[in-house]
């Protein structure tokens, strides 16, 4: 049976595709205060600004493509069961070809009803507008987990982490909770790789740090893991 690799990915894996990260200088959040665009209070206070912010992110997403880092994780699937757990709201893992992707913080290309949270739709274009409503007449909002909101996928994600044989953490500053706590559910004995050009520290045993960008860092990790299973 194939071994289980859990990949915990964050904004950094999409940086080489041209999507700004969260906290790096020049990151998209520098131009906006979190409270102004990514909270429910912001939505209630200034819907237009929130819609515009996510419409622009969505528009940008239609203009970018998966990079070598996303593709390395697809290559790993020949020898391992690879489950990606991403904080990203983009769909670049899926577009690269990864088959198991769990989105912790929602998905930019989807919208959901403000009166019925089970009503989730895929958007055709990039724009979500005032007056776009669900069949019950409720305004549609971005299908994003905003700061201060519950993270419904955190329990399934923790269960997956507990079954990992290997874990790769890539492109996350491990600052946003509860996502950052997931690595501590990975069994002690499982080898863990942290791929990030920054000084990220994972407070868990058995970690190898690869201080590189996702494209080159993941190539090294994937080559090593494939070799262990006699693939190349
Ligand atoms: P973060 O910005 O806090 O951390 C990004 C990390 O990526 C940093 O440690 C940085 O050193 C690293 N990094 C920068 N360039 C890299 C590269 N080329 N290769 C590998 N690593 C690189 O991001 P986070 O930890 O994911 O937390 C961000 C929050 O913002 C999440 O909630 C996420 O939903 C949201 N977000 C998502 C996207 C997206 O969907 N692409 C983009 C920005 C923010």
Coordinates of N, CA and C and ligand atoms in Angstrom, one line a residue:
X1 N 0.8 -1.2 0.0 CA 0.0 0.0 0.0 C 0.9 1.3 0.0
X2 N 0.4 2.3 -0.7 CA 1.2 3.5 -0.8 C 1.2 4.2 0.6
X3 N 2.3 4.8 0.9 CA 2.4 5.7 2.1 C 1.6 7.0 1.9
X4 N 1.2 7.5 3.1 CA 0.4 8.7 3.1 C 1.3 10.0 3.3
X5 N 1.3 10.9 2.3 CA 2.0 12.1 2.5 C 0.9 13.2 2.7
X6 N 1.1 14.0 3.8 CA 0.2 15.1 4.0 C 1.0 16.4 3.7
X7 N 0.5 17.2 2.8 CA 1.1 18.5 2.5 C 0.3 19.6 3.1
X8 N 1.0 20.4 3.9 CA 0.3 21.6 4.5 C 0.8 22.8 3.7
X9 N 0.0 23.4 2.9 CA 0.5 24.5 2.0 C -0.2 25.8 2.4
X10 N 0.6 26.9 2.1 CA 0.1 28.3 2.4 C 0.4 29.2 1.2
X11 N 0.2 30.4 1.4 CA 0.3 31.4 0.4 C 1.6 31.4 -0.4
X12 N 2.7 31.0 0.3 CA 4.0 31.0 -0.4 C 4.1 30.1 -1.6
X13 N 3.4 29.0 -1.6 CA 3.5 28.1 -2.8 C 2.9 28.7 -4.0
X14 N 2.1 29.7 -3.8 CA 1.5 30.4 -5.0 C 2.2 31.7 -5.4
X15 N 3.3 32.0 -4.6 CA 4.0 33.3 -4.8 C 4.7 33.3 -6.2
X16 N 5.2 32.1 -6.6 CA 5.9 32.0 -7.9 C 4.9 32.0 -9.1
X17 N 3.7 31.9 -8.8 CA 2.6 32.1 -9.8 C 2.2 33.6 -10.0
X18 N 2.7 34.4 -9.0 CA 2.4 35.8 -9.1 C 1.3 36.3 -8.2
X19 N 0.9 35.4 -7.2 CA -0.1 35.8 -6.2 C 0.6 36.2 -5.0
X20 N 0.2 37.4 -4.5 CA 0.9 38.0 -3.3 C 0.6 37.1 -2.1
X21 N 1.6 37.0 -1.2 CA 1.4 36.3 0.0 C 0.7 37.2 1.0
X22 N 0.7 36.7 2.2 CA -0.1 37.4 3.3 C 0.7 38.4 4.0
X23 N 1.9 38.0 4.5 CA 2.6 38.9 5.4 C 3.9 39.4 4.8
X24 N 4.4 38.8 3.7 CA 5.7 39.3 3.1 C 5.5 40.7 2.7
X25 N 6.7 41.4 2.7 CA 6.5 42.9 2.3 C 6.1 42.9 0.8
X26 N 5.1 43.8 0.6 CA 4.5 43.8 -0.7 C 3.3 42.9 -0.8
X27 N 3.1 42.1 0.3 CA 2.0 41.2 0.3 C 0.7 42.0 0.2
X28 N -0.4 41.3 -0.2 CA -1.6 42.0 -0.6 C -2.3 42.6 0.7
X29 N -2.0 42.0 1.9 CA -2.6 42.5 3.0 C -2.0 43.8 3.5
X30 N -0.8 44.2 3.0 CA -0.2 45.4 3.3 C -1.1 46.6 2.9
X31 N -1.7 46.4 1.7 CA -2.5 47.5 1.2 C -3.9 47.6 1.8
X32 N -4.3 46.6 2.6 CA -5.6 46.7 3.3 C -5.4 46.2 4.7
X33 N -6.2 46.8 5.6 CA -6.2 46.2 7.0 C -7.1 45.0 7.0
X34 N -6.7 44.0 7.7 CA -7.5 42.8 7.7 C -9.0 43.1 8.1
X35 N -9.1 44.0 9.1 CA -10.4 44.3 9.6 C -11.3 44.9 8.5
X36 N -10.6 45.5 7.5 CA -11.4 46.2 6.4 C -11.9 45.3 5.3
X37 N -11.3 44.1 5.2 CA -11.7 43.3 4.1 C -12.0 41.8 4.4
X38 N -11.5 41.3 5.5 CA -11.6 39.9 5.7 C -12.2 39.5 7.0
X39 N -13.2 40.2 7.4 CA -14.0 39.8 8.6 C -15.5 40.0 8.3
X40 N -16.3 39.3 9.1 CA -17.8 39.5 8.8 C -18.2 40.9 9.1
X41 N -17.6 41.5 10.1 CA -17.9 42.9 10.5 C -17.7 43.8 9.3
X42 N -16.5 43.5 8.6 CA -16.2 44.4 7.4 C -17.3 44.2 6.3
X43 N -17.8 43.0 6.1 CA -18.9 42.7 5.2 C -20.1 43.4 5.5
X44 N -20.4 43.5 6.8 CA -21.6 44.2 7.2 C -21.4 45.7 7.1
X45 N -20.2 46.2 7.3 CA -19.9 47.6 7.3 C -19.8 48.2 5.9
X46 N -19.0 47.5 5.1 CA -18.7 48.0 3.7 C -18.6 46.9 2.7
X47 N -19.8 46.4 2.4 CA -19.9 45.2 1.5 C -19.2 45.5 0.1
X48 N -19.3 46.7 -0.3 CA -18.8 47.0 -1.7 C -17.2 46.8 -1.7
X49 N -16.6 47.3 -0.6 CA -15.1 47.1 -0.5 C -14.7 45.7 -0.5
X50 N -15.5 44.9 0.4 CA -15.2 43.5 0.5 C -15.4 42.8 -0.8
X51 N -16.5 43.0 -1.5 CA -16.7 42.4 -2.8 C -15.6 42.8 -3.8
X52 N -15.2 44.0 -3.8 CA -14.2 44.5 -4.7 C -12.9 43.8 -4.5
X53 N -12.5 43.7 -3.2 CA -11.3 43.0 -2.8 C -11.2 41.6 -3.3
X54 N -12.3 40.8 -3.1 CA -12.3 39.4 -3.5 C -12.5 39.3 -5.1
X55 N -13.3 40.3 -5.7 CA -13.4 40.3 -7.1 C -12.0 40.4 -7.8
X56 N -11.2 41.3 -7.2 CA -9.9 41.5 -7.8 C -9.0 40.3 -7.6
X57 N -9.1 39.7 -6.4 CA -8.3 38.4 -6.2 C -8.7 37.4 -7.2
X58 N -10.1 37.3 -7.4 CA -10.6 36.3 -8.4 C -10.2 36.5 -9.8
X59 N -10.2 37.8 -10.1 CA -9.9 38.2 -11.5 C -8.4 37.8 -11.8
X60 N -7.6 38.1 -10.7 CA -6.1 37.8 -10.8 C -5.9 36.3 -11.0
X61 N -6.8 35.5 -10.3 CA -6.7 34.1 -10.3 C -6.9 33.5 -11.7
X62 N -7.8 34.2 -12.5 CA -8.0 33.8 -13.9 C -6.8 34.0 -14.8
X63 N -5.9 34.9 -14.3 CA -4.8 35.3 -15.1 C -3.5 34.6 -14.8
X64 N -3.5 33.8 -13.7 CA -2.2 33.1 -13.3 C -2.3 31.6 -13.6
X65 N -1.2 30.9 -13.4 CA -1.2 29.5 -13.7 C -0.4 28.8 -12.6
X66 N -0.6 27.5 -12.4 CA 0.2 26.7 -11.4 C 1.7 26.8 -11.7
X67 N 2.6 26.8 -10.7 CA 4.0 26.8 -11.0 C 4.7 25.5 -10.7
X68 N 6.0 25.5 -10.8 CA 6.7 24.2 -10.7 C 6.5 23.6 -9.3
X69 N 6.3 24.4 -8.3 CA 6.1 23.8 -6.9 C 4.8 23.0 -6.9
X70 N 3.7 23.6 -7.4 CA 2.5 22.8 -7.5 C 2.7 21.5 -8.2
X71 N 3.4 21.6 -9.3 CA 3.6 20.4 -10.2 C 4.4 19.3 -9.5
X72 N 5.4 19.7 -8.7 CA 6.2 18.7 -8.0 C 5.3 17.8 -7.1
X73 N 4.3 18.5 -6.5 CA 3.4 17.7 -5.6 C 2.5 16.7 -6.4
X74 N 2.3 17.0 -7.7 CA 1.6 16.1 -8.6 C 2.5 14.9 -8.9
X75 N 3.7 15.2 -9.1 CA 4.7 14.1 -9.5 C 4.8 13.1 -8.3
X76 N 4.7 13.6 -7.1 CA 4.8 12.7 -5.9 C 3.7 11.7 -5.9
X77 N 2.5 11.9 -6.6 CA 1.4 11.0 -6.5 C 1.7 9.6 -7.2
X78 N 2.8 9.6 -8.0 CA 3.1 8.3 -8.6 C 3.5 7.2 -7.6
X79 N 4.0 7.7 -6.4 CA 4.5 6.7 -5.4 C 3.8 6.8 -4.1
X80 N 3.1 7.9 -3.9 CA 2.4 8.1 -2.6 C 1.0 8.5 -2.7
X81 N 0.2 8.3 -1.6 CA -1.1 8.9 -1.5 C -0.8 10.3 -1.0
X82 N -1.1 11.3 -1.8 CA -0.8 12.7 -1.4 C -2.1 13.4 -1.1
X83 N -2.2 13.9 0.2 CA -3.4 14.7 0.6 C -2.9 16.1 0.8
X84 N -3.4 17.0 0.1 CA -3.0 18.4 0.3 C -4.0 19.1 1.2
X85 N -3.5 19.8 2.2 CA -4.4 20.6 3.1 C -3.9 22.0 2.9
X86 N -4.7 22.8 2.3 CA -4.2 24.2 2.0 C -4.9 25.3 2.7
X87 N -4.2 26.3 3.0 CA -4.8 27.5 3.5 C -5.2 28.4 2.4
X88 N -4.7 28.1 1.2 CA -5.0 28.9 0.1 C -6.4 28.8 -0.4
X89 N -6.8 30.0 -0.9 CA -8.2 30.0 -1.5 C -8.2 30.0 -3.0
X90 N -6.9 29.9 -3.6 CA -6.8 29.7 -5.0 C -7.0 28.3 -5.4
X91 N -7.1 28.0 -6.7 CA -7.3 26.6 -7.1 C -6.1 26.1 -7.9
X92 N -4.9 26.6 -7.6 CA -3.7 26.2 -8.4 C -3.3 24.7 -8.1
X93 N -3.5 24.2 -6.9 CA -3.2 22.8 -6.7 C -4.1 21.9 -7.7
X94 N -5.4 22.2 -7.7 CA -6.3 21.4 -8.6 C -5.9 21.6 -10.0
X95 N -5.6 22.8 -10.4 CA -5.3 23.1 -11.8 C -3.9 22.4 -12.2
X96 N -3.0 22.2 -11.3 CA -1.8 21.5 -11.5 C -2.0 20.1 -11.7
X97 N -3.1 19.5 -11.1 CA -3.4 18.1 -11.3 C -3.4 17.3 -10.0
X98 N -3.3 18.0 -8.8 CA -3.4 17.2 -7.5 C -4.8 16.7 -7.4
X99 N -4.9 15.5 -6.9 CA -6.3 14.9 -6.8 C -7.0 15.0 -5.5
X100 N -6.2 15.2 -4.4 CA -6.9 15.3 -3.1 C -6.5 16.6 -2.4
X101 N -7.4 17.6 -2.5 CA -7.1 18.9 -2.0 C -8.2 19.3 -1.0
X102 N -7.8 19.6 0.2 CA -8.8 20.1 1.2 C -8.5 21.6 1.4
X103 N -9.5 22.4 1.2 CA -9.4 23.9 1.5 C -9.8 24.2 2.9
X104 N -8.9 24.7 3.7 CA -9.3 25.0 5.1 C -10.0 26.4 5.1
X105 N -9.6 27.3 4.3 CA -10.1 28.7 4.4 C -11.1 29.1 3.2
X106 N -11.6 28.1 2.6 CA -12.6 28.3 1.5 C -12.0 28.4 0.2
X107 N -12.8 28.8 -0.8 CA -12.3 28.9 -2.2 C -12.8 30.1 -2.9
X108 N -11.9 30.8 -3.5 CA -12.1 32.1 -4.1 C -13.2 32.0 -5.3
X109 N -13.2 30.8 -6.0 CA -14.1 30.7 -7.1 C -15.5 30.3 -6.7
X110 N -15.7 30.2 -5.4 CA -17.1 29.8 -5.0 C -17.7 30.9 -4.2
X111 N -19.1 30.9 -4.2 CA -19.8 31.8 -3.4 C -20.8 31.1 -2.6
X112 N -21.2 31.6 -1.4 CA -22.3 30.9 -0.7 C -23.3 31.9 -0.2
X113 N -24.5 31.3 0.1 CA -25.6 32.2 0.5 C -25.4 32.7 2.0
X114 N -25.9 33.9 2.2 CA -25.8 34.4 3.6 C -27.0 33.9 4.4
X115 N -28.0 33.3 3.8 CA -29.1 32.8 4.6 C -29.1 31.3 4.7
X116 N -28.3 30.6 3.8 CA -28.3 29.2 3.9 C -26.8 28.7 3.6
X117 N -26.0 28.5 4.6 CA -24.6 28.2 4.4 C -24.3 27.0 3.6
X118 N -25.3 26.1 3.4 CA -25.1 24.9 2.6 C -25.3 25.2 1.1
X119 N -25.8 26.4 0.8 CA -25.9 26.7 -0.6 C -24.6 27.3 -1.1
X120 N -23.8 26.5 -1.8 CA -22.5 26.9 -2.3 C -22.4 26.8 -3.8
X121 N -22.1 27.8 -4.5 CA -22.0 27.7 -6.0 C -20.7 28.0 -6.5
X122 N -20.3 27.4 -7.6 CA -19.1 27.8 -8.4 C -19.4 29.0 -9.2
X123 N -18.6 30.0 -9.2 CA -18.8 31.2 -10.0 C -18.3 31.0 -11.4
X124 N -19.0 31.6 -12.4 CA -18.6 31.4 -13.7 C -17.5 32.4 -14.1
X125 N -17.7 33.6 -13.8 CA -16.7 34.7 -14.1 C -16.0 35.0 -12.8
X126 N -15.4 36.3 -12.8 CA -14.7 36.7 -11.6 C -15.4 37.6 -10.7
X127 N -16.6 38.0 -11.2 CA -17.3 39.1 -10.4 C -18.5 38.5 -9.6
X128 N -18.5 38.9 -8.4 CA -19.7 38.6 -7.5 C -20.3 39.9 -7.2
X129 N -21.6 40.1 -7.5 CA -22.2 41.4 -7.3 C -23.3 41.5 -6.3
X130 N -23.6 42.7 -5.9 CA -24.7 43.0 -5.1 C -25.9 42.6 -5.9
X131 N -26.9 41.8 -5.3 CA -28.0 41.4 -6.1 C -27.9 40.0 -6.6
X132 N -26.7 39.4 -6.5 CA -26.5 38.0 -6.9 C -27.0 37.2 -5.6
X133 N -28.1 36.5 -5.8 CA -28.7 35.9 -4.6 C -28.9 34.4 -4.8
X134 N -29.2 33.7 -3.7 CA -29.6 32.3 -3.7 C -31.1 32.1 -4.0
X135 N -31.6 30.9 -4.3 CA -33.0 30.8 -4.6 C -33.9 31.3 -3.5
X136 N -33.4 31.4 -2.3 CA -34.3 32.0 -1.2 C -34.2 33.5 -1.1
X137 N -33.4 34.1 -2.0 CA -33.2 35.5 -2.1 C -32.1 36.1 -1.2
X138 N -31.3 35.2 -0.6 CA -30.2 35.7 0.3 C -29.0 36.1 -0.6
X139 N -28.4 37.3 -0.3 CA -27.2 37.7 -1.0 C -26.1 36.7 -0.9
X140 N -25.4 36.5 -2.0 CA -24.2 35.6 -2.0 C -23.0 36.3 -1.5
X141 N -22.2 35.6 -0.7 CA -20.9 36.2 -0.2 C -19.8 35.3 -0.7
X142 N -18.5 35.8 -0.6 CA -17.4 35.0 -1.0 C -17.4 33.7 0.0
X143 N -17.1 32.6 -0.6 CA -17.0 31.3 0.1 C -15.6 31.2 0.8
X144 N -15.4 32.1 1.7 CA -14.1 32.3 2.4 C -14.3 32.3 3.9
X145 N -13.4 31.6 4.6 CA -13.4 31.7 6.0 C -12.7 33.0 6.5
X146 N -13.5 33.9 7.0 CA -12.9 35.2 7.4 C -12.3 35.1 8.8
X147 N -11.4 36.0 9.1 CA -10.8 36.0 10.4 C -12.0 36.1 11.5
X148 N -11.8 35.3 12.5 CA -12.9 35.3 13.5 C -14.0 34.3 13.3
X149 N -14.0 33.7 12.1 CA -15.0 32.7 11.8 C -14.5 31.3 12.1
X150 N -15.5 30.4 12.3 CA -15.1 29.0 12.6 C -14.5 28.4 11.3
X151 N -13.6 27.4 11.5 CA -12.9 26.7 10.4 C -13.5 25.3 10.3
X152 N -14.6 25.1 9.6 CA -15.3 23.8 9.6 C -14.5 22.6 9.2
X153 N -13.5 22.8 8.4 CA -12.7 21.7 7.9 C -11.5 21.3 8.8
X154 N -11.4 22.0 10.0 CA -10.2 21.7 10.8 C -10.2 20.3 11.4
X155 N -11.4 19.8 11.8 CA -11.4 18.4 12.4 C -11.0 17.4 11.4
X156 N -11.7 17.3 10.2 CA -11.2 16.4 9.2 C -9.7 16.5 8.9
X157 N -9.3 17.7 8.8 CA -7.8 18.0 8.5 C -6.9 17.4 9.6
X158 N -7.3 17.6 10.8 CA -6.5 17.0 11.9 C -6.5 15.5 11.9
X159 N -7.6 14.9 11.5 CA -7.7 13.4 11.4 C -6.8 12.9 10.3
X160 N -6.7 13.6 9.2 CA -5.8 13.3 8.1 C -4.4 13.4 8.6
X161 N -4.1 14.4 9.3 CA -2.7 14.6 9.7 C -2.2 13.5 10.6
X162 N -3.1 13.0 11.5 CA -2.8 12.0 12.4 C -2.4 10.7 11.7
X163 N -2.8 10.5 10.4 CA -2.5 9.3 9.7 C -1.3 9.5 8.8
X164 N -0.6 10.6 8.9 CA 0.5 10.8 7.9 C 1.7 9.9 8.2
X165 N 2.3 9.5 7.1 CA 3.7 8.8 7.2 C 4.8 9.8 7.0
X166 N 4.4 10.8 6.2 CA 5.4 11.9 5.9 C 4.6 13.2 5.8
X167 N 5.2 14.3 6.2 CA 4.5 15.6 6.1 C 5.4 16.6 5.5
X168 N 4.8 17.4 4.6 CA 5.6 18.5 3.9 C 4.8 19.8 4.3
X169 N 5.5 20.8 4.8 CA 4.9 22.1 5.1 C 5.5 23.0 4.1
X170 N 4.7 23.7 3.3 CA 5.3 24.6 2.3 C 4.6 25.9 2.2
X171 N 5.4 27.0 2.3 CA 4.9 28.3 2.0 C 3.9 28.9 3.0
X172 N 4.0 28.5 4.3 CA 3.2 29.1 5.3 C 4.0 29.5 6.5
X173 N 3.7 30.7 6.9 CA 4.5 31.3 8.0 C 4.1 30.7 9.4
X174 N 3.1 29.8 9.4 CA 2.6 29.1 10.6 C 2.2 30.1 11.6
X175 N 1.5 31.2 11.1 CA 1.1 32.2 12.0 C -0.4 32.2 12.2
X176 N -1.2 31.7 11.3 CA -2.6 31.8 11.3 C -3.2 30.5 11.9
X177 N -3.8 30.6 13.1 CA -4.4 29.5 13.8 C -5.9 29.4 13.4
X178 N -6.5 28.2 13.5 CA -6.0 26.9 13.9 C -5.1 26.2 12.9
X179 N -5.0 26.7 11.6 CA -4.3 25.9 10.6 C -2.8 25.6 11.1
X180 N -2.2 26.6 11.7 CA -0.8 26.4 12.1 C -0.6 25.3 13.1
X181 N -1.6 24.9 13.8 CA -1.5 23.8 14.8 C -1.6 22.4 14.2
X182 N -2.0 22.3 12.9 CA -2.2 21.0 12.3 C -0.9 20.1 12.3
X183 N 0.2 20.7 12.1 CA 1.5 19.9 12.1 C 1.7 19.1 13.4
X184 N 1.1 19.6 14.5 CA 1.4 18.9 15.7 C 0.5 17.6 15.8
X185 N -0.4 17.4 14.9 CA -1.2 16.2 14.9 C -0.4 15.1 14.1
X186 N 0.6 15.5 13.4 CA 1.3 14.5 12.6 C 2.2 13.6 13.6
X187 N 2.2 12.3 13.5 CA 2.9 11.5 14.4 C 4.3 11.9 14.6
X188 N 4.8 11.7 15.8 CA 6.2 12.1 16.1 C 7.2 11.5 15.2
X189 N 7.1 10.2 14.9 CA 8.1 9.5 14.1 C 8.1 9.9 12.6
X190 N 7.0 10.5 12.1 CA 6.9 10.8 10.7 C 7.9 11.9 10.3
X191 N 8.7 11.7 9.3 CA 9.6 12.8 8.8 C 8.8 14.0 8.4
X192 N 9.3 15.1 8.7 CA 8.6 16.4 8.3 C 9.6 17.3 7.6
X193 N 9.1 17.9 6.5 CA 10.0 18.8 5.7 C 9.3 20.2 5.7
X194 N 10.1 21.2 6.0 CA 9.5 22.5 5.9 C 10.3 23.2 4.8
X195 N 9.5 23.6 3.7 CA 10.1 24.2 2.6 C 9.6 25.7 2.6
X196 N 10.6 26.6 2.8 CA 10.2 28.0 2.9 C 11.5 28.8 2.9
X197 N 11.6 29.9 2.1 CA 12.8 30.7 2.2 C 12.9 31.5 3.4
X198 N 11.8 31.7 4.2 CA 11.9 32.4 5.4 C 12.3 31.6 6.6
X199 N 12.3 32.2 7.8 CA 12.8 31.6 9.0 C 11.7 30.9 9.7
X200 N 10.9 30.2 9.1 CA 9.7 29.5 9.7 C 10.2 28.4 10.6
X201 N 9.6 28.3 11.8 CA 10.0 27.2 12.7 C 8.8 26.4 13.0
X202 N 8.8 25.1 12.9 CA 7.7 24.2 13.3 C 8.1 23.6 14.6
X203 N 7.3 23.7 15.6 CA 7.7 23.3 17.0 C 7.3 21.8 17.1
X204 N 7.9 20.9 16.3 CA 7.6 19.5 16.3 C 8.9 18.7 16.1
X205 N 8.9 17.4 16.5 CA 10.2 16.7 16.3 C 10.3 16.2 14.8
X206 N 11.6 15.8 14.5 CA 11.9 15.2 13.2 C 11.6 16.1 12.0
X207 N 12.2 17.3 12.1 CA 11.9 18.2 11.0 C 13.2 18.5 10.2
X208 N 13.2 18.5 8.9 CA 14.2 19.0 8.0 C 13.8 20.3 7.4
X209 N 14.6 21.3 7.5 CA 14.3 22.6 6.9 C 15.0 22.8 5.6
X210 N 14.2 23.2 4.6 CA 14.8 23.5 3.3 C 14.4 25.0 3.0
X211 N 15.4 25.8 3.2 CA 15.2 27.3 3.1 C 15.3 27.7 1.7
X212 N 14.3 27.3 0.9 CA 14.3 27.6 -0.5 C 12.9 27.9 -0.9
X213 N 12.7 28.4 -2.2 CA 11.4 28.6 -2.7 C 10.8 27.3 -3.0
X214 N 9.4 27.3 -3.2 CA 8.7 26.1 -3.4 C 9.2 25.3 -4.6
X215 N 9.5 26.0 -5.7 CA 9.9 25.3 -6.9 C 11.1 24.4 -6.7
X216 N 12.2 25.0 -6.2 CA 13.4 24.3 -6.1 C 13.4 23.4 -4.8
X217 N 12.8 23.9 -3.7 CA 12.8 23.2 -2.5 C 11.9 21.9 -2.6
X218 N 10.8 22.0 -3.2 CA 9.9 20.8 -3.3 C 10.5 19.8 -4.3
X219 N 11.3 20.3 -5.3 CA 11.9 19.3 -6.2 C 12.9 18.4 -5.4
X220 N 13.6 19.0 -4.5 CA 14.6 18.3 -3.6 C 13.8 17.2 -2.8
X221 N 12.8 17.7 -2.1 CA 12.0 16.8 -1.2 C 11.4 15.7 -2.0
X222 N 10.8 16.0 -3.2 CA 10.1 15.0 -4.0 C 11.1 14.0 -4.5
X223 N 12.2 14.5 -5.0 CA 13.3 13.6 -5.5 C 13.6 12.6 -4.4
X224 N 13.9 13.1 -3.2 CA 14.3 12.2 -2.1 C 13.2 11.2 -1.7
X225 N 11.9 11.7 -1.7 CA 10.9 10.8 -1.3 C 10.6 9.7 -2.4
X226 N 10.7 10.1 -3.7 CA 10.5 9.1 -4.7 C 11.6 8.1 -4.7
X227 N 12.8 8.5 -4.4 CA 14.0 7.6 -4.4 C 13.8 6.6 -3.3
X228 N 13.3 7.0 -2.1 CA 13.0 6.1 -1.0 C 12.1 5.0 -1.4
X229 N 11.2 5.2 -2.3 CA 10.2 4.2 -2.8 C 10.6 3.6 -4.1
X230 N 11.9 3.8 -4.5 CA 12.4 3.3 -5.7 C 11.8 3.8 -7.0
X231 N 11.3 5.0 -6.9 CA 10.8 5.7 -8.1 C 11.8 6.8 -8.5
X232 N 11.8 7.3 -9.7 CA 12.6 8.4 -10.0 C 11.9 9.4 -11.0
Ligands
LIG1 P1 1.8 34.0 5.0 O1 1.9 35.1 4.0 O2 1.6 34.3 6.4 O3 3.2 33.2 4.9 C1 3.8 33.0 3.6 C2 5.0 32.2 3.7 O4 5.4 31.8 2.4 C3 6.2 32.9 4.4 O5 6.7 32.1 5.4 C4 7.1 33.2 3.3 O6 8.5 33.1 3.7 C5 6.8 32.0 2.4 N1 7.2 32.2 1.0 C6 7.3 33.3 0.3 N2 7.7 33.1 -1.0 C7 7.7 31.7 -1.1 C8 8.1 30.8 -2.2 N3 8.4 31.2 -3.4 N4 8.1 29.5 -1.9 C9 7.8 29.0 -0.6 N5 7.5 29.8 0.4 C10 7.5 31.2 0.2 O7 0.8 32.9 4.5 P2 -0.1 31.8 5.2 O8 0.8 31.2 6.3 O9 -0.6 30.9 4.1 O10 -1.3 32.5 5.9 C11 -2.0 33.3 5.0 C12 -3.5 33.4 5.1 O11 -3.9 34.3 4.0 C13 -4.2 32.2 4.9 O12 -5.3 32.3 5.7 C14 -4.6 32.2 3.5 O13 -6.0 31.7 3.4 C15 -4.6 33.6 3.1 N6 -4.0 33.8 1.7 C16 -4.2 33.0 0.7 C17 -3.6 33.2 -0.6 C18 -3.8 32.3 -1.7 O14 -4.9 31.6 -1.8 N7 -2.9 32.1 -2.7 C19 -2.7 34.3 -0.7 C20 -2.6 35.2 0.4 C21 -3.2 34.9 1.6

